Amino acid sequence: MQKESAFTELKKNGLGKSFPLHTVGYVLIAESILMLLCTVVLGFREERIVLYALASVTGAVVGALLLFLFRSPNRIDTSTGVFTMVFLWAAAIAYGCIPYVIYGFSTPDAIFESISGFTTTGMSIVTNVAELPPSILVWRATTGWAG
């Protein structure tokens, strides 16, 4: 019998079973699609929009790698489920900060805006929303919709 190649074995079994990492892969891909839709809607009109597209593609690649490398076990216990939810929120918020950081927000402000968008609280540190570029306005609306 012929031995399987390392790539075939990795494709079949992954690195192991990790429900949190496998699930974060799905979240990163979904968020990347939303970020890419924002760039398409804006039609690459802003100079920084190329960075948004690059961040979107990078997130999708990382998400696909997580899906490829880690498998979801058949059953999970309660503590794994709770840890997964906390990890998902942290990953979504961290990845959602990228457009704000690209625009020039400080890291704490970007985290606050990302949390505010995904939790749909409506709070903001921005005093004059009309001064924000369309890319940030569309991303703020998208995170509120996704939340």
C-alpha atoms as an extended CHARMM CRD file, in Angstrom:
* protein
*
       147  EXT
         1         1  MET       CA              0.0000000000        0.0000000000        0.0000000000  PROA      1               0.0000000000
         2         2  GLN       CA              1.2790000000        3.4360000000       -0.9440000000  PROA      2               0.0000000000
         3         3  LYS       CA              1.9160000000        5.9800000000        1.8240000000  PROA      3               0.0000000000
         4         4  GLU       CA             -0.0310000000        9.2410000000        1.5020000000  PROA      4               0.0000000000
         5         5  SER       CA              1.9050000000       12.4270000000        0.9100000000  PROA      5               0.0000000000
         6         6  ALA       CA              2.2580000000       14.9080000000        3.7560000000  PROA      6               0.0000000000
         7         7  PHE       CA             -0.0180000000       17.3830000000        1.9560000000  PROA      7               0.0000000000
         8         8  THR       CA             -2.7500000000       14.7900000000        1.4130000000  PROA      8               0.0000000000
         9         9  GLU       CA             -2.5680000000       13.7540000000        5.0460000000  PROA      9               0.0000000000
        10        10  LEU       CA             -2.7110000000       17.3940000000        6.1770000000  PROA      10              0.0000000000
        11        11  LYS       CA             -5.6760000000       18.0430000000        3.8840000000  PROA      11              0.0000000000
        12        12  LYS       CA             -7.4810000000       15.0220000000        5.2870000000  PROA      12              0.0000000000
        13        13  ASN       CA             -6.7450000000       15.4220000000        8.9960000000  PROA      13              0.0000000000
        14        14  GLY       CA             -5.5570000000       18.9940000000        9.4750000000  PROA      14              0.0000000000
        15        15  LEU       CA             -3.2640000000       19.8760000000       12.3440000000  PROA      15              0.0000000000
        16        16  GLY       CA             -5.8140000000       18.6660000000       14.8240000000  PROA      16              0.0000000000
        17        17  LYS       CA             -9.2290000000       19.3650000000       16.1990000000  PROA      17              0.0000000000
        18        18  SER       CA             -9.8250000000       22.9060000000       17.4340000000  PROA      18              0.0000000000
        19        19  PHE       CA            -13.3960000000       24.1180000000       17.4290000000  PROA      19              0.0000000000
        20        20  PRO       CA            -12.4950000000       27.7300000000       18.3610000000  PROA      20              0.0000000000
        21        21  LEU       CA             -9.8870000000       28.1450000000       15.6170000000  PROA      21              0.0000000000
        22        22  HSD       CA            -12.0330000000       26.3790000000       13.0290000000  PROA      22              0.0000000000
        23        23  THR       CA            -14.9780000000       28.6280000000       13.8680000000  PROA      23              0.0000000000
        24        24  VAL       CA            -12.8590000000       31.7960000000       13.8150000000  PROA      24              0.0000000000
        25        25  GLY       CA            -11.9200000000       30.8270000000       10.2720000000  PROA      25              0.0000000000
        26        26  TYR       CA            -15.5760000000       31.1260000000        9.2560000000  PROA      26              0.0000000000
        27        27  VAL       CA            -15.9310000000       34.4670000000       11.0280000000  PROA      27              0.0000000000
        28        28  LEU       CA            -12.8290000000       35.9180000000        9.3730000000  PROA      28              0.0000000000
        29        29  ILE       CA            -14.0350000000       34.8450000000        5.9480000000  PROA      29              0.0000000000
        30        30  ALA       CA            -17.4830000000       36.3610000000        6.5620000000  PROA      30              0.0000000000
        31        31  GLU       CA            -15.9960000000       39.6110000000        7.8210000000  PROA      31              0.0000000000
        32        32  SER       CA            -13.5790000000       39.6850000000        4.8750000000  PROA      32              0.0000000000
        33        33  ILE       CA            -16.4820000000       39.3910000000        2.4740000000  PROA      33              0.0000000000
        34        34  LEU       CA            -18.2180000000       42.3160000000        4.1890000000  PROA      34              0.0000000000
        35        35  MET       CA            -15.0220000000       44.3780000000        4.0200000000  PROA      35              0.0000000000
        36        36  LEU       CA            -14.5590000000       43.5380000000        0.3550000000  PROA      36              0.0000000000
        37        37  LEU       CA            -18.1790000000       44.5000000000       -0.3700000000  PROA      37              0.0000000000
        38        38  CYS       CA            -17.4670000000       47.8910000000        1.1870000000  PROA      38              0.0000000000
        39        39  THR       CA            -14.5610000000       48.3960000000       -1.1970000000  PROA      39              0.0000000000
        40        40  VAL       CA            -16.6590000000       47.3540000000       -4.1790000000  PROA      40              0.0000000000
        41        41  VAL       CA            -19.5160000000       49.6730000000       -3.1770000000  PROA      41              0.0000000000
        42        42  LEU       CA            -17.0990000000       52.5730000000       -2.9290000000  PROA      42              0.0000000000
        43        43  GLY       CA            -15.4960000000       51.6780000000       -6.2380000000  PROA      43              0.0000000000
        44        44  PHE       CA            -11.9200000000       52.2610000000       -5.1190000000  PROA      44              0.0000000000
        45        45  ARG       CA            -12.5240000000       56.0380000000       -5.0230000000  PROA      45              0.0000000000
        46        46  GLU       CA            -10.3140000000       56.7260000000       -2.0190000000  PROA      46              0.0000000000
        47        47  GLU       CA             -6.5750000000       56.2600000000       -1.8400000000  PROA      47              0.0000000000
        48        48  ARG       CA             -6.7960000000       54.1310000000        1.3180000000  PROA      48              0.0000000000
        49        49  ILE       CA             -9.4130000000       51.8100000000       -0.1330000000  PROA      49              0.0000000000
        50        50  VAL       CA             -6.6820000000       49.6310000000       -1.6350000000  PROA      50              0.0000000000
        51        51  LEU       CA             -5.5150000000       48.9550000000        1.9320000000  PROA      51              0.0000000000
        52        52  TYR       CA             -9.0690000000       47.8860000000        2.8130000000  PROA      52              0.0000000000
        53        53  ALA       CA             -9.0440000000       45.4530000000       -0.0910000000  PROA      53              0.0000000000
        54        54  LEU       CA             -5.6510000000       44.1300000000        0.9900000000  PROA      54              0.0000000000
        55        55  ALA       CA             -6.9080000000       43.6860000000        4.5680000000  PROA      55              0.0000000000
        56        56  SER       CA             -9.9650000000       41.8870000000        3.2220000000  PROA      56              0.0000000000
        57        57  VAL       CA             -7.9240000000       39.4610000000        1.1510000000  PROA      57              0.0000000000
        58        58  THR       CA             -5.5010000000       38.8640000000        4.0400000000  PROA      58              0.0000000000
        59        59  GLY       CA             -8.3670000000       38.0930000000        6.4130000000  PROA      59              0.0000000000
        60        60  ALA       CA             -9.9180000000       35.6920000000        3.9270000000  PROA      60              0.0000000000
        61        61  VAL       CA             -6.6030000000       33.8780000000        3.4760000000  PROA      61              0.0000000000
        62        62  VAL       CA             -6.0710000000       33.5780000000        7.2370000000  PROA      62              0.0000000000
        63        63  GLY       CA             -9.6580000000       32.3510000000        7.6630000000  PROA      63              0.0000000000
        64        64  ALA       CA             -9.2470000000       29.7770000000        4.9030000000  PROA      64              0.0000000000
        65        65  LEU       CA             -5.9890000000       28.5720000000        6.4760000000  PROA      65              0.0000000000
        66        66  LEU       CA             -7.7230000000       28.1420000000        9.8350000000  PROA      66              0.0000000000
        67        67  LEU       CA            -10.4790000000       26.1270000000        8.1600000000  PROA      67              0.0000000000
        68        68  PHE       CA             -7.9360000000       24.0440000000        6.2800000000  PROA      68              0.0000000000
        69        69  LEU       CA             -5.5610000000       23.4100000000        9.1810000000  PROA      69              0.0000000000
        70        70  PHE       CA             -8.0250000000       22.7940000000       12.0160000000  PROA      70              0.0000000000
        71        71  ARG       CA            -11.0190000000       20.5050000000       12.1310000000  PROA      71              0.0000000000
        72        72  SER       CA            -14.1120000000       20.7790000000       14.2320000000  PROA      72              0.0000000000
        73        73  PRO       CA            -14.6910000000       17.8910000000       16.6370000000  PROA      73              0.0000000000
        74        74  ASN       CA            -18.0000000000       16.0340000000       16.5070000000  PROA      74              0.0000000000
        75        75  ARG       CA            -18.9560000000       17.1740000000       19.9980000000  PROA      75              0.0000000000
        76        76  ILE       CA            -17.9010000000       20.0400000000       22.2100000000  PROA      76              0.0000000000
        77        77  ASP       CA            -18.4180000000       20.6110000000       25.9030000000  PROA      77              0.0000000000
        78        78  THR       CA            -19.8460000000       23.7380000000       27.5200000000  PROA      78              0.0000000000
        79        79  SER       CA            -16.5050000000       25.2690000000       28.4600000000  PROA      79              0.0000000000
        80        80  THR       CA            -15.2560000000       24.9390000000       24.8740000000  PROA      80              0.0000000000
        81        81  GLY       CA            -18.4430000000       26.5940000000       23.6290000000  PROA      81              0.0000000000
        82        82  VAL       CA            -18.0700000000       29.5190000000       26.0220000000  PROA      82              0.0000000000
        83        83  PHE       CA            -14.3800000000       29.9430000000       25.1600000000  PROA      83              0.0000000000
        84        84  THR       CA            -15.2590000000       29.8240000000       21.4550000000  PROA      84              0.0000000000
        85        85  MET       CA            -17.8100000000       32.6280000000       21.8150000000  PROA      85              0.0000000000
        86        86  VAL       CA            -15.3510000000       34.8450000000       23.6930000000  PROA      86              0.0000000000
        87        87  PHE       CA            -12.6460000000       34.0700000000       21.1410000000  PROA      87              0.0000000000
        88        88  LEU       CA            -15.0430000000       34.7940000000       18.2470000000  PROA      88              0.0000000000
        89        89  TRP       CA            -16.0040000000       38.1950000000       19.6150000000  PROA      89              0.0000000000
        90        90  ALA       CA            -12.3560000000       39.0820000000       20.2420000000  PROA      90              0.0000000000
        91        91  ALA       CA            -11.3240000000       38.0050000000       16.7400000000  PROA      91              0.0000000000
        92        92  ALA       CA            -14.2220000000       39.8300000000       15.0620000000  PROA      92              0.0000000000
        93        93  ILE       CA            -13.5450000000       43.0310000000       16.9870000000  PROA      93              0.0000000000
        94        94  ALA       CA             -9.7890000000       42.8760000000       16.3740000000  PROA      94              0.0000000000
        95        95  TYR       CA            -10.2490000000       42.3120000000       12.6540000000  PROA      95              0.0000000000
        96        96  GLY       CA            -12.9920000000       44.9460000000       12.5060000000  PROA      96              0.0000000000
        97        97  CYS       CA            -10.5300000000       47.5430000000       13.8480000000  PROA      97              0.0000000000
        98        98  ILE       CA             -8.3990000000       47.4430000000       10.7280000000  PROA      98              0.0000000000
        99        99  PRO       CA            -10.3830000000       49.9910000000        8.6500000000  PROA      99              0.0000000000
       100       100  TYR       CA            -10.3740000000       52.4480000000       11.5460000000  PROA      100             0.0000000000
       101       101  VAL       CA             -6.6270000000       52.0560000000       12.0530000000  PROA      101             0.0000000000
       102       102  ILE       CA             -6.0510000000       52.4760000000        8.3050000000  PROA      102             0.0000000000
       103       103  TYR       CA             -7.9810000000       55.7320000000        8.4340000000  PROA      103             0.0000000000
       104       104  GLY       CA             -5.8910000000       56.9980000000       11.3520000000  PROA      104             0.0000000000
       105       105  PHE       CA             -7.8560000000       56.2170000000       14.5100000000  PROA      105             0.0000000000
       106       106  SER       CA             -5.7530000000       55.3720000000       17.5590000000  PROA      106             0.0000000000
       107       107  THR       CA             -5.8660000000       51.7070000000       18.5780000000  PROA      107             0.0000000000
       108       108  PRO       CA             -8.1520000000       52.2300000000       21.6310000000  PROA      108             0.0000000000
       109       109  ASP       CA            -10.5110000000       54.3840000000       19.5520000000  PROA      109             0.0000000000
       110       110  ALA       CA            -10.5580000000       51.7950000000       16.7610000000  PROA      110             0.0000000000
       111       111  ILE       CA            -11.3550000000       49.0380000000       19.2700000000  PROA      111             0.0000000000
       112       112  PHE       CA            -14.1410000000       51.1490000000       20.7650000000  PROA      112             0.0000000000
       113       113  GLU       CA            -15.6830000000       51.8690000000       17.3610000000  PROA      113             0.0000000000
       114       114  SER       CA            -15.4360000000       48.2060000000       16.3680000000  PROA      114             0.0000000000
       115       115  ILE       CA            -17.0720000000       47.0320000000       19.5980000000  PROA      115             0.0000000000
       116       116  SER       CA            -19.7410000000       49.6840000000       19.2370000000  PROA      116             0.0000000000
       117       117  GLY       CA            -20.5050000000       48.5800000000       15.6880000000  PROA      117             0.0000000000
       118       118  PHE       CA            -20.6880000000       44.8420000000       16.2980000000  PROA      118             0.0000000000
       119       119  THR       CA            -22.6810000000       45.1900000000       19.5160000000  PROA      119             0.0000000000
       120       120  THR       CA            -24.9760000000       47.7880000000       17.8780000000  PROA      120             0.0000000000
       121       121  THR       CA            -24.8090000000       50.1310000000       20.8880000000  PROA      121             0.0000000000
       122       122  GLY       CA            -24.7090000000       53.2030000000       18.6740000000  PROA      122             0.0000000000
       123       123  MET       CA            -22.0280000000       54.8690000000       20.8030000000  PROA      123             0.0000000000
       124       124  SER       CA            -19.1710000000       56.6150000000       19.0510000000  PROA      124             0.0000000000
       125       125  ILE       CA            -16.0990000000       58.6440000000       19.8840000000  PROA      125             0.0000000000
       126       126  VAL       CA            -16.4790000000       60.5970000000       16.6420000000  PROA      126             0.0000000000
       127       127  THR       CA            -17.8400000000       64.0650000000       17.3190000000  PROA      127             0.0000000000
       128       128  ASN       CA            -18.6950000000       64.9910000000       13.7240000000  PROA      128             0.0000000000
       129       129  VAL       CA            -19.6570000000       61.9560000000       11.6780000000  PROA      129             0.0000000000
       130       130  ALA       CA            -20.1580000000       64.0700000000        8.5400000000  PROA      130             0.0000000000
       131       131  GLU       CA            -16.4020000000       64.6830000000        8.3620000000  PROA      131             0.0000000000
       132       132  LEU       CA            -15.5800000000       60.9720000000        8.0190000000  PROA      132             0.0000000000
       133       133  PRO       CA            -14.7710000000       59.6030000000        4.5600000000  PROA      133             0.0000000000
       134       134  PRO       CA            -17.3280000000       57.3590000000        2.8390000000  PROA      134             0.0000000000
       135       135  SER       CA            -15.2100000000       54.2450000000        3.4450000000  PROA      135             0.0000000000
       136       136  ILE       CA            -15.4660000000       54.5990000000        7.2310000000  PROA      136             0.0000000000
       137       137  LEU       CA            -19.1540000000       55.4810000000        7.0680000000  PROA      137             0.0000000000
       138       138  VAL       CA            -19.9090000000       52.3820000000        4.9970000000  PROA      138             0.0000000000
       139       139  TRP       CA            -17.7960000000       50.1950000000        7.3220000000  PROA      139             0.0000000000
       140       140  ARG       CA            -19.5580000000       51.6200000000       10.4180000000  PROA      140             0.0000000000
       141       141  ALA       CA            -22.9440000000       50.8690000000        8.8360000000  PROA      141             0.0000000000
       142       142  THR       CA            -21.8000000000       47.3820000000        7.8280000000  PROA      142             0.0000000000
       143       143  THR       CA            -20.5920000000       46.4580000000       11.3160000000  PROA      143             0.0000000000
       144       144  GLY       CA            -23.8600000000       47.7270000000       12.7760000000  PROA      144             0.0000000000
       145       145  TRP       CA            -25.7900000000       45.6240000000       10.2840000000  PROA      145             0.0000000000
       146       146  ALA       CA            -23.6450000000       42.5540000000       10.9280000000  PROA      146             0.0000000000
       147       147  GLY       CA            -23.9890000000       42.9730000000       14.6890000000  PROA      147             0.0000000000
